[in-house]
């Protein structure tokens, strides 16, 4: 026997914290599923995107740029290198370090991931008009900037 729909929401169901958390869960699921369909993870996108935007870099610099913790960086680079998406070469100024570069197949994979990410964004924001999407992004950015300043967090994404 089905239960009739509730006519009112619980008082917590309209709290911004609840709404942000639930929407965040949907956003994470959509992005994760989209990247998985392209045989990738979020860390792959962040690393490839950082290399494309800023150029070759050491593992430490990539960690700072992408927000990927050093403990996850080596594994992420290994995964990408195993698929010829990035290349490791010794740093000519310090042979103890490696310089990570984006390969041509890596650029193609990045474009696939960007297309997939755009589909995920579209699916998440489907009920909103272009103006509402812009406004939502501005409000979320304002909230994040405020709390990052209060906590001393950097502008880099957390992992």
Short mmCIF file of C-alpha atoms in Angstrom, two decimals:
data_model
loop_
_atom_site.label_atom_id
_atom_site.label_comp_id
_atom_site.label_asym_id
_atom_site.label_seq_id
_atom_site.Cartn_x
_atom_site.Cartn_y
_atom_site.Cartn_z
CA UNK A 1 0.00 0.00 0.00
CA UNK A 2 1.42 3.37 -1.02
CA UNK A 3 1.59 6.27 1.35
CA UNK A 4 -0.13 9.46 0.22
CA UNK A 5 2.27 12.33 -0.56
CA UNK A 6 3.01 14.64 2.34
CA UNK A 7 1.38 18.02 1.95
CA UNK A 8 4.12 19.89 3.80
CA UNK A 9 7.87 19.49 3.95
CA UNK A 10 9.75 18.93 7.13
CA UNK A 11 11.15 22.24 8.41
CA UNK A 12 14.73 21.18 7.62
CA UNK A 13 13.91 20.49 3.97
CA UNK A 14 14.00 24.20 3.12
CA UNK A 15 17.20 25.05 4.98
CA UNK A 16 19.95 26.33 2.67
CA UNK A 17 22.45 23.90 4.20
CA UNK A 18 20.18 20.95 3.44
CA UNK A 19 19.43 22.18 -0.08
CA UNK A 20 23.13 22.80 -0.85
CA UNK A 21 24.13 19.38 0.48
CA UNK A 22 21.47 17.52 -1.46
CA UNK A 23 22.18 19.45 -4.66
CA UNK A 24 25.91 18.89 -4.12
CA UNK A 25 25.27 15.16 -3.87
CA UNK A 26 23.47 15.22 -7.23
CA UNK A 27 26.24 17.33 -8.78
CA UNK A 28 28.92 14.92 -7.54
CA UNK A 29 27.01 11.91 -8.86
CA UNK A 30 26.49 13.47 -12.30
CA UNK A 31 30.12 14.50 -12.67
CA UNK A 32 31.45 11.18 -11.35
CA UNK A 33 29.20 9.17 -13.67
CA UNK A 34 30.10 11.38 -16.62
CA UNK A 35 33.82 11.02 -16.05
CA UNK A 36 33.46 7.26 -15.49
CA UNK A 37 31.76 7.01 -18.90
CA UNK A 38 34.96 8.52 -20.34
CA UNK A 39 37.14 6.13 -18.29
CA UNK A 40 38.34 8.96 -16.06
CA UNK A 41 38.07 10.48 -12.61
CA UNK A 42 37.82 14.05 -11.36
CA UNK A 43 41.52 14.09 -10.50
CA UNK A 44 42.31 13.23 -14.12
CA UNK A 45 40.33 16.20 -15.36
CA UNK A 46 41.88 18.57 -12.81
CA UNK A 47 45.42 17.48 -13.65
CA UNK A 48 44.94 17.51 -17.45
CA UNK A 49 43.18 20.86 -17.26
CA UNK A 50 45.96 22.37 -15.12
CA UNK A 51 48.60 21.18 -17.58
CA UNK A 52 46.63 22.56 -20.51
CA UNK A 53 46.07 25.91 -18.85
CA UNK A 54 49.48 26.49 -17.23
CA UNK A 55 51.87 24.21 -19.13
CA UNK A 56 54.35 21.56 -17.95
CA UNK A 57 55.11 21.53 -14.24
CA UNK A 58 56.66 19.59 -11.40
CA UNK A 59 54.46 17.31 -9.33
CA UNK A 60 54.53 19.83 -6.47
CA UNK A 61 53.43 22.71 -8.71
CA UNK A 62 50.69 20.53 -10.22
CA UNK A 63 49.45 19.70 -6.74
CA UNK A 64 49.18 23.39 -5.88
CA UNK A 65 47.51 24.26 -9.18
CA UNK A 66 45.02 21.40 -9.21
CA UNK A 67 44.32 21.11 -5.49
CA UNK A 68 45.29 17.42 -5.59
CA UNK A 69 47.01 16.36 -2.38
CA UNK A 70 50.58 15.15 -2.75
CA UNK A 71 49.56 11.70 -1.48
CA UNK A 72 47.18 11.33 -4.46
CA UNK A 73 49.34 13.06 -7.07
CA UNK A 74 51.74 10.20 -7.87
CA UNK A 75 48.91 7.70 -8.36
CA UNK A 76 47.02 10.15 -10.59
CA UNK A 77 50.10 10.84 -12.71
CA UNK A 78 50.80 7.09 -12.95
CA UNK A 79 47.26 6.42 -14.17
CA UNK A 80 47.50 9.14 -16.80
CA UNK A 81 51.03 8.14 -17.87
CA UNK A 82 49.93 4.49 -18.24
CA UNK A 83 47.43 5.71 -20.87
CA UNK A 84 49.97 8.04 -22.54
CA UNK A 85 47.95 11.11 -21.50
CA UNK A 86 50.87 12.76 -19.71
CA UNK A 87 54.62 12.39 -20.01
CA UNK A 88 57.22 12.44 -17.24
CA UNK A 89 60.67 13.77 -18.05
CA UNK A 90 63.56 14.62 -15.72
CA UNK A 91 63.74 18.31 -14.82
CA UNK A 92 66.84 19.65 -16.59
CA UNK A 93 67.56 22.00 -13.66
CA UNK A 94 67.09 19.35 -10.96
CA UNK A 95 67.39 15.69 -11.96
CA UNK A 96 65.68 14.61 -8.72
CA UNK A 97 62.40 16.09 -9.95
CA UNK A 98 60.18 15.22 -12.88
CA UNK A 99 58.39 17.62 -15.17
CA UNK A 100 54.91 16.49 -16.19
CA UNK A 101 53.65 17.44 -19.67
CA UNK A 102 50.39 16.98 -21.50
CA UNK A 103 50.58 14.71 -24.55
CA UNK A 104 48.49 14.94 -27.72
CA UNK A 105 46.29 12.01 -26.58
CA UNK A 106 46.01 13.83 -23.23
CA UNK A 107 44.67 16.93 -24.99
CA UNK A 108 42.10 14.78 -26.82
CA UNK A 109 41.04 13.16 -23.53
CA UNK A 110 40.75 16.60 -21.92
CA UNK A 111 38.40 17.73 -24.71
CA UNK A 112 36.27 14.58 -24.18
CA UNK A 113 36.14 15.27 -20.46
CA UNK A 114 35.20 18.90 -21.04
CA UNK A 115 32.32 17.82 -23.26
CA UNK A 116 31.20 15.32 -20.64
CA UNK A 117 31.48 17.94 -17.90
CA UNK A 118 29.36 20.34 -19.97
CA UNK A 119 26.68 17.63 -20.28
CA UNK A 120 26.78 17.09 -16.50
CA UNK A 121 26.46 20.84 -15.87
CA UNK A 122 23.55 21.01 -18.30
CA UNK A 123 21.77 18.11 -16.63
CA UNK A 124 22.25 19.56 -13.15
CA UNK A 125 21.09 23.04 -14.11
CA UNK A 126 18.36 21.96 -16.55
CA UNK A 127 15.44 23.63 -14.73
CA UNK A 128 17.22 27.02 -14.57
CA UNK A 129 17.25 29.75 -17.20
CA UNK A 130 20.61 31.11 -18.40
CA UNK A 131 20.14 34.16 -16.16
CA UNK A 132 19.28 31.98 -13.15
CA UNK A 133 22.37 29.83 -13.81
CA UNK A 134 24.57 32.92 -13.88
CA UNK A 135 22.99 34.24 -10.69
CA UNK A 136 23.37 30.88 -8.91
CA UNK A 137 27.04 30.71 -9.90
CA UNK A 138 27.61 34.25 -8.60
CA UNK A 139 25.90 33.47 -5.29
CA UNK A 140 27.78 30.19 -4.79
CA UNK A 141 31.08 31.93 -5.63
CA UNK A 142 30.29 34.67 -3.11
CA UNK A 143 29.56 32.12 -0.39
CA UNK A 144 32.67 30.09 -1.14
CA UNK A 145 34.93 33.16 -1.26
CA UNK A 146 33.54 34.38 2.07
CA UNK A 147 34.09 31.06 3.84
CA UNK A 148 37.52 30.54 2.26
CA UNK A 149 38.59 33.94 3.60
CA UNK A 150 37.21 33.17 7.06
CA UNK A 151 38.94 29.81 7.27
CA UNK A 152 42.13 30.82 5.48
CA UNK A 153 41.45 28.22 2.77
CA UNK A 154 43.04 28.83 -0.60
CA UNK A 155 41.21 29.42 -3.86
CA UNK A 156 42.41 26.02 -5.07
CA UNK A 157 39.88 23.19 -5.11
CA UNK A 158 39.94 20.83 -2.18
CA UNK A 159 40.25 17.12 -2.79
#
